[in-house]
Structures are given as structure tokens and as C-alpha cells.
GROMACS .gro file of C-alpha atoms in nm:
model
  488
    1UNK     CA    1   0.167   3.502   3.599
    2UNK     CA    2   0.162   3.208   3.811
    3UNK     CA    3  -0.044   2.908   3.818
    4UNK     CA    4  -0.058   2.661   4.114
    5UNK     CA    5  -0.026   2.330   3.942
    6UNK     CA    6   0.066   2.372   3.675
    7UNK     CA    7   0.162   2.008   3.637
    8UNK     CA    8  -0.211   1.887   3.672
    9UNK     CA    9  -0.295   2.112   3.345
   10UNK     CA   10  -0.030   1.952   3.158
   11UNK     CA   11  -0.161   1.661   3.254
   12UNK     CA   12  -0.524   1.764   3.209
   13UNK     CA   13  -0.423   1.837   2.831
   14UNK     CA   14  -0.273   1.533   2.769
   15UNK     CA   15  -0.552   1.370   2.861
   16UNK     CA   16  -0.791   1.529   2.649
   17UNK     CA   17  -0.565   1.431   2.346
   18UNK     CA   18  -0.599   1.084   2.434
   19UNK     CA   19  -0.918   1.082   2.393
   20UNK     CA   20  -0.940   1.211   2.049
   21UNK     CA   21  -0.675   0.954   1.969
   22UNK     CA   22  -0.918   0.695   2.096
   23UNK     CA   23  -1.176   0.836   1.900
   24UNK     CA   24  -0.946   0.896   1.612
   25UNK     CA   25  -0.844   0.483   1.557
   26UNK     CA   26  -1.230   0.399   1.665
   27UNK     CA   27  -1.354   0.537   1.349
   28UNK     CA   28  -1.291   0.274   1.088
   29UNK     CA   29  -1.428   0.032   1.339
   30UNK     CA   30  -1.720   0.092   1.405
   31UNK     CA   31  -1.803   0.225   1.111
   32UNK     CA   32  -1.656  -0.100   0.920
   33UNK     CA   33  -1.975  -0.291   0.927
   34UNK     CA   34  -2.308  -0.140   1.098
   35UNK     CA   35  -2.662  -0.333   1.138
   36UNK     CA   36  -2.886  -0.091   1.060
   37UNK     CA   37  -3.238  -0.147   1.078
   38UNK     CA   38  -3.551  -0.093   0.870
   39UNK     CA   39  -3.932  -0.101   0.988
   40UNK     CA   40  -4.098  -0.299   0.827
   41UNK     CA   41  -4.432  -0.211   0.679
   42UNK     CA   42  -4.659  -0.306   0.417
   43UNK     CA   43  -4.650   0.055   0.188
   44UNK     CA   44  -4.298   0.290   0.218
   45UNK     CA   45  -4.370   0.627   0.228
   46UNK     CA   46  -4.040   0.797   0.001
   47UNK     CA   47  -4.140   1.150   0.235
   48UNK     CA   48  -4.071   1.011   0.561
   49UNK     CA   49  -3.686   0.977   0.624
   50UNK     CA   50  -3.702   0.711   0.870
   51UNK     CA   51  -3.548   0.384   0.732
   52UNK     CA   52  -3.825   0.136   0.619
   53UNK     CA   53  -3.891  -0.190   0.434
   54UNK     CA   54  -4.146  -0.319   0.193
   55UNK     CA   55  -4.132  -0.723   0.147
   56UNK     CA   56  -4.165  -0.852  -0.188
   57UNK     CA   57  -4.357  -1.232  -0.224
   58UNK     CA   58  -4.176  -1.249  -0.561
   59UNK     CA   59  -3.895  -1.338  -0.518
   60UNK     CA   60  -3.817  -1.344  -0.135
   61UNK     CA   61  -3.688  -0.981  -0.191
   62UNK     CA   62  -3.710  -0.623   0.081
   63UNK     CA   63  -3.726  -0.246  -0.038
   64UNK     CA   64  -3.488  -0.112   0.161
   65UNK     CA   65  -3.603   0.269   0.227
   66UNK     CA   66  -3.309   0.529   0.389
   67UNK     CA   67  -3.350   0.907   0.259
   68UNK     CA   68  -3.594   0.866   0.003
   69UNK     CA   69  -3.436   0.655  -0.238
   70UNK     CA   70  -3.428   0.209  -0.247
   71UNK     CA   71  -3.347  -0.035  -0.335
   72UNK     CA   72  -3.354  -0.429  -0.337
   73UNK     CA   73  -3.249  -0.698  -0.099
   74UNK     CA   74  -3.226  -1.057  -0.092
   75UNK     CA   75  -3.397  -1.226   0.183
   76UNK     CA   76  -3.118  -1.437   0.239
   77UNK     CA   77  -2.920  -1.118   0.324
   78UNK     CA   78  -3.181  -0.973   0.607
   79UNK     CA   79  -3.239  -1.053   0.906
   80UNK     CA   80  -3.522  -0.976   1.097
   81UNK     CA   81  -3.536  -0.902   1.510
   82UNK     CA   82  -3.902  -0.805   1.598
   83UNK     CA   83  -3.940  -0.550   1.927
   84UNK     CA   84  -4.315  -0.572   2.058
   85UNK     CA   85  -4.547  -0.413   1.769
   86UNK     CA   86  -4.287  -0.356   1.527
   87UNK     CA   87  -4.100  -0.591   1.317
   88UNK     CA   88  -3.772  -0.469   1.186
   89UNK     CA   89  -3.515  -0.559   0.901
   90UNK     CA   90  -3.135  -0.617   0.985
   91UNK     CA   91  -2.937  -0.548   0.748
   92UNK     CA   92  -2.561  -0.485   0.727
   93UNK     CA   93  -2.410  -0.176   0.567
   94UNK     CA   94  -2.080   0.091   0.670
   95UNK     CA   95  -1.770   0.134   0.516
   96UNK     CA   96  -1.654  -0.204   0.367
   97UNK     CA   97  -1.999  -0.217   0.180
   98UNK     CA   98  -2.011   0.157   0.042
   99UNK     CA   99  -1.662   0.133  -0.080
  100UNK     CA  100  -1.714  -0.251  -0.287
  101UNK     CA  101  -1.516  -0.429   0.011
  102UNK     CA  102  -1.743  -0.669   0.049
  103UNK     CA  103  -1.996  -0.839  -0.188
  104UNK     CA  104  -2.340  -0.755  -0.109
  105UNK     CA  105  -2.404  -1.100  -0.284
  106UNK     CA  106  -2.216  -1.317  -0.074
  107UNK     CA  107  -2.374  -1.485   0.238
  108UNK     CA  108  -2.400  -1.381   0.593
  109UNK     CA  109  -2.106  -1.572   0.722
  110UNK     CA  110  -1.853  -1.599   0.485
  111UNK     CA  111  -1.947  -1.140   0.472
  112UNK     CA  112  -1.898  -1.165   0.805
  113UNK     CA  113  -1.556  -1.391   0.765
  114UNK     CA  114  -1.405  -1.148   0.472
  115UNK     CA  115  -1.546  -0.840   0.704
  116UNK     CA  116  -1.315  -0.985   1.003
  117UNK     CA  117  -1.034  -1.030   0.760
  118UNK     CA  118  -1.024  -0.712   0.575
  119UNK     CA  119  -1.030  -0.551   0.901
  120UNK     CA  120  -0.751  -0.783   1.002
  121UNK     CA  121  -0.503  -0.707   0.765
  122UNK     CA  122  -0.596  -0.300   0.797
  123UNK     CA  123  -0.500  -0.337   1.124
  124UNK     CA  124  -0.177  -0.458   1.066
  125UNK     CA  125  -0.022  -0.208   0.820
  126UNK     CA  126  -0.200   0.077   1.076
  127UNK     CA  127  -0.003  -0.175   1.330
  128UNK     CA  128   0.339  -0.157   1.163
  129UNK     CA  129   0.372   0.251   1.089
  130UNK     CA  130   0.246   0.204   1.418
  131UNK     CA  131   0.510   0.067   1.580
  132UNK     CA  132   0.787   0.192   1.360
  133UNK     CA  133   0.646   0.557   1.571
  134UNK     CA  134   0.685   0.401   1.897
  135UNK     CA  135   1.007   0.385   1.790
  136UNK     CA  136   1.104   0.711   1.592
  137UNK     CA  137   0.851   0.907   1.825
  138UNK     CA  138   1.071   0.758   2.148
  139UNK     CA  139   1.293   0.917   2.033
  140UNK     CA  140   1.169   1.121   1.841
  141UNK     CA  141   1.076   1.315   2.207
  142UNK     CA  142   1.414   1.272   2.371
  143UNK     CA  143   1.554   1.488   2.064
  144UNK     CA  144   1.330   1.783   2.035
  145UNK     CA  145   1.124   1.744   2.355
  146UNK     CA  146   0.735   1.650   2.455
  147UNK     CA  147   0.598   2.019   2.337
  148UNK     CA  148   0.702   1.975   2.018
  149UNK     CA  149   0.659   1.623   2.020
  150UNK     CA  150   0.287   1.614   2.044
  151UNK     CA  151   0.264   1.891   1.809
  152UNK     CA  152   0.413   1.690   1.484
  153UNK     CA  153   0.219   1.367   1.613
  154UNK     CA  154  -0.168   1.505   1.671
  155UNK     CA  155  -0.054   1.727   1.352
  156UNK     CA  156  -0.031   1.373   1.124
  157UNK     CA  157  -0.277   1.181   1.326
  158UNK     CA  158  -0.552   1.465   1.323
  159UNK     CA  159  -0.480   1.511   0.917
  160UNK     CA  160  -0.464   1.155   0.855
  161UNK     CA  161  -0.798   1.056   0.983
  162UNK     CA  162  -0.981   1.380   0.833
  163UNK     CA  163  -0.782   1.261   0.438
  164UNK     CA  164  -0.945   0.876   0.520
  165UNK     CA  165  -1.260   1.083   0.409
  166UNK     CA  166  -1.124   1.041   0.056
  167UNK     CA  167  -1.078   0.709   0.078
  168UNK     CA  168  -1.232   0.488  -0.265
  169UNK     CA  169  -1.094   0.167  -0.191
  170UNK     CA  170  -0.816  -0.087   0.010
  171UNK     CA  171  -0.499   0.088  -0.079
  172UNK     CA  172  -0.614   0.450   0.007
  173UNK     CA  173  -0.799   0.356   0.316
  174UNK     CA  174  -0.527   0.148   0.419
  175UNK     CA  175  -0.226   0.384   0.318
  176UNK     CA  176  -0.463   0.702   0.512
  177UNK     CA  177  -0.473   0.383   0.835
  178UNK     CA  178  -0.116   0.367   0.756
  179UNK     CA  179  -0.003   0.796   0.816
  180UNK     CA  180  -0.269   0.801   1.102
  181UNK     CA  181  -0.095   0.550   1.319
  182UNK     CA  182   0.228   0.711   1.239
  183UNK     CA  183   0.117   0.953   1.416
  184UNK     CA  184  -0.116   0.809   1.698
  185UNK     CA  185   0.168   0.650   1.864
  186UNK     CA  186   0.394   0.941   2.022
  187UNK     CA  187   0.215   1.031   2.336
  188UNK     CA  188   0.219   0.665   2.508
  189UNK     CA  189   0.662   0.743   2.496
  190UNK     CA  190   0.574   1.050   2.477
  191UNK     CA  191   0.329   1.076   2.804
  192UNK     CA  192   0.622   0.932   2.965
  193UNK     CA  193   0.882   1.105   2.938
  194UNK     CA  194   0.681   1.407   2.997
  195UNK     CA  195   0.498   1.202   3.379
  196UNK     CA  196   0.914   1.228   3.448
  197UNK     CA  197   1.000   1.581   3.343
  198UNK     CA  198   0.669   1.745   3.514
  199UNK     CA  199   0.652   1.485   3.813
  200UNK     CA  200   0.794   1.392   4.101
  201UNK     CA  201   0.823   0.945   4.167
  202UNK     CA  202   0.585   0.892   4.384
  203UNK     CA  203   0.312   1.087   4.173
  204UNK     CA  204   0.411   0.884   3.882
  205UNK     CA  205   0.215   0.630   3.888
  206UNK     CA  206  -0.106   0.795   3.954
  207UNK     CA  207   0.014   1.041   3.626
  208UNK     CA  208   0.047   0.762   3.391
  209UNK     CA  209  -0.288   0.616   3.563
  210UNK     CA  210  -0.506   0.941   3.476
  211UNK     CA  211  -0.357   0.916   3.091
  212UNK     CA  212  -0.433   0.524   3.038
  213UNK     CA  213  -0.789   0.648   3.228
  214UNK     CA  214  -0.806   0.870   2.971
  215UNK     CA  215  -0.751   0.591   2.699
  216UNK     CA  216  -1.044   0.453   2.855
  217UNK     CA  217  -1.252   0.727   2.857
  218UNK     CA  218  -1.139   0.758   2.461
  219UNK     CA  219  -1.321   0.360   2.427
  220UNK     CA  220  -1.610   0.483   2.629
  221UNK     CA  221  -1.735   0.790   2.414
  222UNK     CA  222  -1.600   0.634   2.054
  223UNK     CA  223  -1.868   0.431   2.013
  224UNK     CA  224  -2.151   0.656   2.140
  225UNK     CA  225  -1.950   0.958   1.923
  226UNK     CA  226  -1.851   0.760   1.613
  227UNK     CA  227  -2.167   0.590   1.564
  228UNK     CA  228  -2.447   0.911   1.634
  229UNK     CA  229  -2.202   1.081   1.363
  230UNK     CA  230  -2.234   0.877   1.195
  231UNK     CA  231  -2.606   0.792   1.125
  232UNK     CA  232  -2.629   1.168   1.127
  233UNK     CA  233  -2.361   1.286   0.865
  234UNK     CA  234  -2.225   0.980   0.657
  235UNK     CA  235  -1.885   0.816   0.708
  236UNK     CA  236  -1.725   1.075   0.495
  237UNK     CA  237  -1.772   1.383   0.737
  238UNK     CA  238  -1.728   1.166   1.029
  239UNK     CA  239  -1.357   1.126   0.961
  240UNK     CA  240  -1.311   1.470   0.924
  241UNK     CA  241  -1.519   1.596   1.240
  242UNK     CA  242  -1.286   1.360   1.425
  243UNK     CA  243  -1.002   1.450   1.268
  244UNK     CA  244  -1.002   1.786   1.324
  245UNK     CA  245  -1.084   1.753   1.696
  246UNK     CA  246  -0.693   1.734   1.757
  247UNK     CA  247  -0.605   2.007   1.560
  248UNK     CA  248  -0.783   2.241   1.798
  249UNK     CA  249  -0.567   2.101   2.059
  250UNK     CA  250  -0.305   2.233   1.925
  251UNK     CA  251  -0.367   2.570   1.990
  252UNK     CA  252  -0.400   2.546   2.388
  253UNK     CA  253  -0.118   2.311   2.442
  254UNK     CA  254   0.137   2.547   2.234
  255UNK     CA  255   0.010   2.854   2.487
  256UNK     CA  256   0.055   2.669   2.888
  257UNK     CA  257   0.293   2.390   2.781
  258UNK     CA  258   0.597   2.633   2.688
  259UNK     CA  259   0.865   2.499   2.858
  260UNK     CA  260   0.904   2.233   3.154
  261UNK     CA  261   0.892   2.289   3.523
  262UNK     CA  262   1.285   2.395   3.547
  263UNK     CA  263   1.224   2.723   3.380
  264UNK     CA  264   0.825   2.725   3.309
  265UNK     CA  265   0.729   3.129   3.345
  266UNK     CA  266   0.436   3.023   3.495
  267UNK     CA  267   0.485   2.759   3.757
  268UNK     CA  268   0.535   2.859   4.108
  269UNK     CA  269   0.840   2.812   4.333
  270UNK     CA  270   0.678   2.555   4.555
  271UNK     CA  271   0.559   2.359   4.241
  272UNK     CA  272   0.905   2.395   4.041
  273UNK     CA  273   1.076   2.289   4.419
  274UNK     CA  274   0.842   2.020   4.477
  275UNK     CA  275   0.843   1.832   4.172
  276UNK     CA  276   1.257   1.841   4.076
  277UNK     CA  277   1.323   1.755   4.460
  278UNK     CA  278   1.074   1.432   4.334
  279UNK     CA  279   1.314   1.317   4.085
  280UNK     CA  280   1.584   1.053   4.157
  281UNK     CA  281   1.741   1.163   3.763
  282UNK     CA  282   1.803   1.552   3.902
  283UNK     CA  283   2.151   1.359   4.152
  284UNK     CA  284   2.238   1.168   3.854
  285UNK     CA  285   2.428   1.300   3.591
  286UNK     CA  286   2.298   1.189   3.230
  287UNK     CA  287   2.337   1.446   2.930
  288UNK     CA  288   2.325   1.104   2.656
  289UNK     CA  289   2.087   0.913   2.609
  290UNK     CA  290   2.134   0.528   2.582
  291UNK     CA  291   2.146   0.362   2.277
  292UNK     CA  292   1.843   0.081   2.102
  293UNK     CA  293   2.156  -0.142   2.145
  294UNK     CA  294   2.294   0.032   2.553
  295UNK     CA  295   1.907  -0.048   2.608
  296UNK     CA  296   1.883  -0.365   2.496
  297UNK     CA  297   2.176  -0.546   2.656
  298UNK     CA  298   2.091  -0.486   2.972
  299UNK     CA  299   1.849  -0.747   3.116
  300UNK     CA  300   1.628  -0.496   3.350
  301UNK     CA  301   1.515  -0.279   3.017
  302UNK     CA  302   1.401  -0.641   2.838
  303UNK     CA  303   1.075  -0.627   3.145
  304UNK     CA  304   0.909  -0.369   2.984
  305UNK     CA  305   0.957  -0.490   2.611
  306UNK     CA  306   0.863  -0.855   2.735
  307UNK     CA  307   0.564  -0.750   2.876
  308UNK     CA  308   0.378  -0.578   2.704
  309UNK     CA  309   0.488  -0.831   2.412
  310UNK     CA  310   0.252  -1.053   2.557
  311UNK     CA  311   0.025  -0.819   2.729
  312UNK     CA  312  -0.055  -0.520   2.503
  313UNK     CA  313  -0.232  -0.746   2.242
  314UNK     CA  314  -0.534  -0.807   2.486
  315UNK     CA  315  -0.640  -0.468   2.456
  316UNK     CA  316  -0.571  -0.435   2.102
  317UNK     CA  317  -0.778  -0.731   1.993
  318UNK     CA  318  -1.108  -0.605   2.250
  319UNK     CA  319  -1.037  -0.218   2.021
  320UNK     CA  320  -1.040  -0.407   1.690
  321UNK     CA  321  -1.262  -0.655   1.693
  322UNK     CA  322  -1.535  -0.629   1.988
  323UNK     CA  323  -1.809  -0.398   1.769
  324UNK     CA  324  -1.798  -0.710   1.544
  325UNK     CA  325  -1.835  -0.926   1.772
  326UNK     CA  326  -2.140  -0.790   1.939
  327UNK     CA  327  -2.306  -0.748   1.603
  328UNK     CA  328  -2.179  -1.090   1.499
  329UNK     CA  329  -2.256  -1.278   1.759
  330UNK     CA  330  -2.567  -1.108   2.036
  331UNK     CA  331  -2.673  -0.982   1.640
  332UNK     CA  332  -2.671  -0.611   1.773
  333UNK     CA  333  -2.793  -0.310   1.581
  334UNK     CA  334  -2.583  -0.007   1.513
  335UNK     CA  335  -2.751   0.212   1.822
  336UNK     CA  336  -2.690  -0.166   2.086
  337UNK     CA  337  -2.308  -0.140   1.979
  338UNK     CA  338  -2.281   0.228   2.051
  339UNK     CA  339  -2.492   0.230   2.379
  340UNK     CA  340  -2.311  -0.151   2.467
  341UNK     CA  341  -1.954  -0.122   2.381
  342UNK     CA  342  -1.838   0.119   2.617
  343UNK     CA  343  -1.909  -0.038   2.875
  344UNK     CA  344  -1.582  -0.196   2.915
  345UNK     CA  345  -1.357   0.089   2.903
  346UNK     CA  346  -1.613   0.218   3.204
  347UNK     CA  347  -1.381  -0.109   3.337
  348UNK     CA  348  -1.085   0.036   3.159
  349UNK     CA  349  -1.038   0.380   3.305
  350UNK     CA  350  -1.116   0.289   3.660
  351UNK     CA  351  -0.803  -0.007   3.606
  352UNK     CA  352  -0.627   0.259   3.527
  353UNK     CA  353  -0.654   0.533   3.750
  354UNK     CA  354  -0.654   0.292   4.074
  355UNK     CA  355  -0.326   0.105   3.969
  356UNK     CA  356  -0.193   0.389   3.980
  357UNK     CA  357  -0.280   0.506   4.311
  358UNK     CA  358  -0.204   0.206   4.438
  359UNK     CA  359   0.112   0.130   4.383
  360UNK     CA  360   0.132   0.529   4.475
  361UNK     CA  361  -0.063   0.418   4.818
  362UNK     CA  362   0.223   0.144   4.835
  363UNK     CA  363   0.526   0.383   4.794
  364UNK     CA  364   0.390   0.627   5.050
  365UNK     CA  365   0.348   0.388   5.302
  366UNK     CA  366   0.733   0.330   5.268
  367UNK     CA  367   0.724   0.021   5.059
  368UNK     CA  368   1.013  -0.006   4.813
  369UNK     CA  369   0.933   0.134   4.415
  370UNK     CA  370   1.000  -0.291   4.378
  371UNK     CA  371   0.748  -0.419   4.589
  372UNK     CA  372   0.503  -0.203   4.485
  373UNK     CA  373   0.511  -0.221   4.124
  374UNK     CA  374   0.510  -0.585   4.095
  375UNK     CA  375   0.254  -0.634   4.373
  376UNK     CA  376   0.036  -0.391   4.176
  377UNK     CA  377   0.081  -0.604   3.840
  378UNK     CA  378   0.018  -0.948   4.003
  379UNK     CA  379  -0.329  -0.835   4.141
  380UNK     CA  380  -0.452  -0.679   3.841
  381UNK     CA  381  -0.325  -1.033   3.620
  382UNK     CA  382  -0.547  -1.234   3.913
  383UNK     CA  383  -0.853  -1.070   3.807
  384UNK     CA  384  -0.785  -1.046   3.389
  385UNK     CA  385  -0.784  -1.479   3.333
  386UNK     CA  386  -1.144  -1.553   3.481
  387UNK     CA  387  -1.340  -1.258   3.393
  388UNK     CA  388  -1.212  -1.299   3.044
  389UNK     CA  389  -1.313  -1.689   3.021
  390UNK     CA  390  -1.647  -1.549   3.203
  391UNK     CA  391  -1.726  -1.312   2.973
  392UNK     CA  392  -1.678  -1.574   2.633
  393UNK     CA  393  -1.917  -1.784   2.783
  394UNK     CA  394  -2.225  -1.488   2.833
  395UNK     CA  395  -2.525  -1.639   2.669
  396UNK     CA  396  -2.614  -1.192   2.678
  397UNK     CA  397  -2.461  -0.906   2.549
  398UNK     CA  398  -2.531  -0.715   2.929
  399UNK     CA  399  -2.365  -0.943   3.090
  400UNK     CA  400  -2.075  -1.025   2.838
  401UNK     CA  401  -1.981  -0.630   2.809
  402UNK     CA  402  -2.042  -0.605   3.271
  403UNK     CA  403  -1.741  -0.878   3.233
  404UNK     CA  404  -1.521  -0.726   2.976
  405UNK     CA  405  -1.502  -0.420   3.169
  406UNK     CA  406  -1.341  -0.654   3.451
  407UNK     CA  407  -1.077  -0.798   3.206
  408UNK     CA  408  -0.970  -0.491   3.071
  409UNK     CA  409  -0.964  -0.300   3.435
  410UNK     CA  410  -0.718  -0.606   3.515
  411UNK     CA  411  -0.537  -0.459   3.157
  412UNK     CA  412  -0.470  -0.135   3.278
  413UNK     CA  413  -0.439  -0.181   3.669
  414UNK     CA  414  -0.097  -0.395   3.510
  415UNK     CA  415  -0.070  -0.157   3.244
  416UNK     CA  416  -0.009   0.150   3.394
  417UNK     CA  417   0.206  -0.016   3.615
  418UNK     CA  418   0.460  -0.153   3.272
  419UNK     CA  419   0.432   0.184   3.140
  420UNK     CA  420   0.591   0.329   3.452
  421UNK     CA  421   0.889   0.134   3.451
  422UNK     CA  422   1.135   0.295   3.185
  423UNK     CA  423   1.104   0.565   3.391
  424UNK     CA  424   1.135   0.354   3.765
  425UNK     CA  425   1.471   0.202   3.542
  426UNK     CA  426   1.592   0.536   3.356
  427UNK     CA  427   1.654   0.916   3.394
  428UNK     CA  428   1.661   1.212   3.121
  429UNK     CA  429   1.719   1.109   2.757
  430UNK     CA  430   1.696   0.719   2.786
  431UNK     CA  431   1.313   0.708   2.903
  432UNK     CA  432   1.120   0.771   2.573
  433UNK     CA  433   1.308   0.554   2.428
  434UNK     CA  434   1.280   0.250   2.617
  435UNK     CA  435   0.952   0.316   2.596
  436UNK     CA  436   0.917   0.317   2.262
  437UNK     CA  437   1.098   0.004   2.271
  438UNK     CA  438   0.825  -0.104   2.461
  439UNK     CA  439   0.538   0.015   2.285
  440UNK     CA  440   0.756  -0.140   1.961
  441UNK     CA  441   0.721  -0.471   2.094
  442UNK     CA  442   0.388  -0.434   2.223
  443UNK     CA  443   0.259  -0.366   1.828
  444UNK     CA  444   0.455  -0.653   1.693
  445UNK     CA  445   0.274  -0.915   1.973
  446UNK     CA  446  -0.031  -0.759   1.842
  447UNK     CA  447   0.033  -0.835   1.506
  448UNK     CA  448   0.139  -1.137   1.567
  449UNK     CA  449  -0.169  -1.214   1.728
  450UNK     CA  450  -0.440  -1.058   1.435
  451UNK     CA  451  -0.234  -1.309   1.242
  452UNK     CA  452  -0.262  -1.609   1.453
  453UNK     CA  453  -0.699  -1.489   1.522
  454UNK     CA  454  -0.760  -1.520   1.110
  455UNK     CA  455  -0.695  -1.922   1.158
  456UNK     CA  456  -0.933  -1.935   1.453
  457UNK     CA  457  -1.286  -1.968   1.400
  458UNK     CA  458  -1.408  -1.969   1.673
  459UNK     CA  459  -1.459  -1.666   1.938
  460UNK     CA  460  -1.405  -1.930   2.251
  461UNK     CA  461  -1.097  -1.961   2.137
  462UNK     CA  462  -0.945  -1.657   2.063
  463UNK     CA  463  -1.039  -1.493   2.409
  464UNK     CA  464  -0.900  -1.883   2.542
  465UNK     CA  465  -0.553  -1.779   2.422
  466UNK     CA  466  -0.562  -1.375   2.471
  467UNK     CA  467  -0.608  -1.462   2.847
  468UNK     CA  468  -0.246  -1.712   2.860
  469UNK     CA  469  -0.081  -1.408   2.761
  470UNK     CA  470  -0.133  -1.289   3.077
  471UNK     CA  471   0.057  -1.505   3.266
  472UNK     CA  472   0.370  -1.495   3.039
  473UNK     CA  473   0.348  -1.138   3.036
  474UNK     CA  474   0.345  -1.148   3.424
  475UNK     CA  475   0.673  -1.405   3.427
  476UNK     CA  476   0.843  -1.235   3.154
  477UNK     CA  477   0.868  -0.900   3.371
  478UNK     CA  478   0.967  -1.092   3.748
  479UNK     CA  479   1.207  -1.294   3.548
  480UNK     CA  480   1.426  -1.029   3.372
  481UNK     CA  481   1.324  -0.688   3.605
  482UNK     CA  482   1.483  -0.794   3.935
  483UNK     CA  483   1.482  -0.546   4.191
  484UNK     CA  484   1.260  -0.234   4.047
  485UNK     CA  485   1.510   0.062   4.063
  486UNK     CA  486   1.749   0.312   3.890
  487UNK     CA  487   2.028   0.151   3.641
  488UNK     CA  488   2.366   0.307   3.710
   0.00000   0.00000   0.00000
């Protein structure tokens, strides 16, 4: 049996698991704190399954009815919202409140600060595990190959996300998120290595762009899927369902991805020749992957390390804090967040695909890899800065998320080409290792950004500082990489 275009089937499967990857990592962020609406009524009907609230003037209390049971909440802890002829009571709920990590007795301002800080702390531990995994995964994928590498990564993170349903407090919750981080980092160096094996050089940036687009698709689907599951089943079963998706994905992956293009039994001879003749590394002898020390000694490799150190925090700050930002600044309820938070990632998806296509187009037109990659990065950076400032000055959620779409679109336009640099500079077993070093540096930059964010109370200042990271990233790349070409 022969399959035409099997390289596209491989990248399609990687895109699917990348979407699932972002669903898994989004579970905590979107269910951490939610604004739940209750219809204000004079008398509650316990048989009615819809959320209802009854105001009790004596004591300034609200009786909140949900699924037939009620609880009392003090008036100052409630926000009112009028919509046509109906008044809605907005109450903060979610994992943080269900596990008792944030007290209902706190003021709205103090609760919001604690929620932001505690989520940041958990995310830091997740990122530490994620960074360790970037280093380990890069070496692991170089040693055991992409087929087994993806199997190990997905098995670990899918199990971790499902087990998060058993969390009882901050320690167990953080532990499961660290386990998630250990598994989730793998596809980043793994995909770079897989694309280096399965695609000729002129198609690699586009393949990497498809991978980045899948990450954006996962971010688009995450708020809608996760919050709808949360509304229907609660947070515990949501973790189990989303975690199980990755485990199911392992079946088609093991069936289709039998071997690399040189030995795969289902690849056509035409496609095998097309792939292998378009890979400059097959003309070189590189039986031994370079050590971390050897990679760090060469200045060109620091373009990947420093470029991602400065740029990646932009993405992670959006992934971590966007739900909180929309709920706090614009007072969006859980459904409004679900149908708003996906918009910026549409821009990210477009930027990811177009960034990879653009540099590949220039290469096909005869431009050098050096010229094509650098021009693409510069254009993406020019997009990010003005729109990140415009987004934070927006007075409505609709306008803000549209501007954010341009921000993340520009980000992915740049990042797609940065993530292609390891395969532009190296061959064989060194590609995954350098990609892993770049991922680890990205994690370090993100951790420092989150720690710094704890001391910034203004969203405006925080986003302005993120904009300043763009020129730092581009300068570090252009000053260290020299000419983008294979390192002899």
C-alpha cells in the first residue's frame, strides 16, 4: 500500500495533537475563576435547573440557586448586570473557589489579586517542568526518534490532565500541572525534528507554520470547548474528557508513523526522492549530535536561545492571563469569555501560516534563506508593537480582542521563522537539541516575566513592557546569527 503525500498526513496528525495540547494546558486557566450569572427573581423555583438569585434586603444578602441547591452570598461580593428586562447577579466561582484556595469573604479587589498571583505561581511551577522537558525532550527525540518521542510525551501529559480531576488543594494541583508540563513540551523540539526529516528545506517553514497554526486553533477551541464542558459537567469531568483525547490520538499515530521517509513502507518513490533531495543535511556526515556545550559555544545558536527568551513571554502571558483580563477589566461572564477569548488566536493562526508561507515563497523566488527568514521576522515584529499598545487602551472587549488578534498574528509570524532556525543551522541529531535549548530559554524568560508581573498592578504597564520585548528579541537574533546557513 502506498499513500500519496504521506508527509502531509504526518504533519496533520501533529496538528491534531497540538490542538489537544492547547486544550489540556488551557483547562486550568479557563476554569480557575469564572463569572457565573444568576437571573434575579422574586421567588426561586428549586425545580428549575437554571441559575436563580433572590435578594434578601435584611442583611443585604443574595440567595443563589444552582442545580436545586442554594447558598447565601453577601451583597458586596456580588456584581449586578442589567440586560433588557432582566437583571443578572454575577458571582465568582471556579476551581480556585471550589478548592477553597480563595476565600469568598475577600473583597473583589483582593480576591482578584490573589487569583492572579496564585495562578501565576502554579504556572511558574508548570513552566519549570516545561523547561526541563524542553531540554530532556530535545535529546530524547534525537535519541529515540519522533515516533516514540511523541508517544512518551502524549502518554505523560494526557494522563496528567485526567489525574488533575483528583486535586484536593494547591499542592496536588501544582503537582499534576508539573506532570502536565513534563509531557507537553515535547512536541516543540519534536515537531522541528519531524519537519526536518519529512520536508525539504523550502517547505519546512510552511510545515512549521501549520504546527503553529494548530497551536492557535487549540487556543481558539479551548475557551469554547473547556467552558462549555465546565458548564455541563463541572471542572473534574472536564479534566478527564480533555486528558483522554490525547490518549486516543496515540492509536492513529502509531499506525501511520511507522518509520522515517527513507524507510517508510507506504511512501511513494516520487515523494521519497522529493523529500531527500531537498534536504541539505543528507549530503553531510553528521552521525553524532552536538552536546549542549558545543551548541552553546557557537554564537549562531544563541540567535535561537535569546530570540525565544525575549519573545515567548508575550505568548505565555496571553495564554495565562487573557481569561482573567477579560473577566476583570470588562466584567465578562463565563459565556462571554468563552466567545471572546478565541478571537486573538484566529490572528495567531493566520500569522503562523502566513509567516511560514512568506519566507518559503521568498526562497522559492530565489532569495537566500538568510534574507527570507530575517525579512519575515522583521515584518512580524513591526505588526506586534503598535497593536499591543492599542489593545490595552481599548475601552470595549470587542475592540480589544480584535487588536490582540493582530498582536498574536505578528508574534506567530516571527516565531514560525525562529523555530525553523535550528534546522537551518544544523542537521540530524543536533536539530532537536538546539530546539530544546531554545524552548528552555523561552521558559526561563516566561518565568521571569510572570514573577515580574506579580509586582505590576496596572494591565497597561504590563502590556507596554511586553511590547518592549519585541525589539530586544529581533536585535538579539540579528546580532548573533550572522548569515543564516548550515554550521559546518
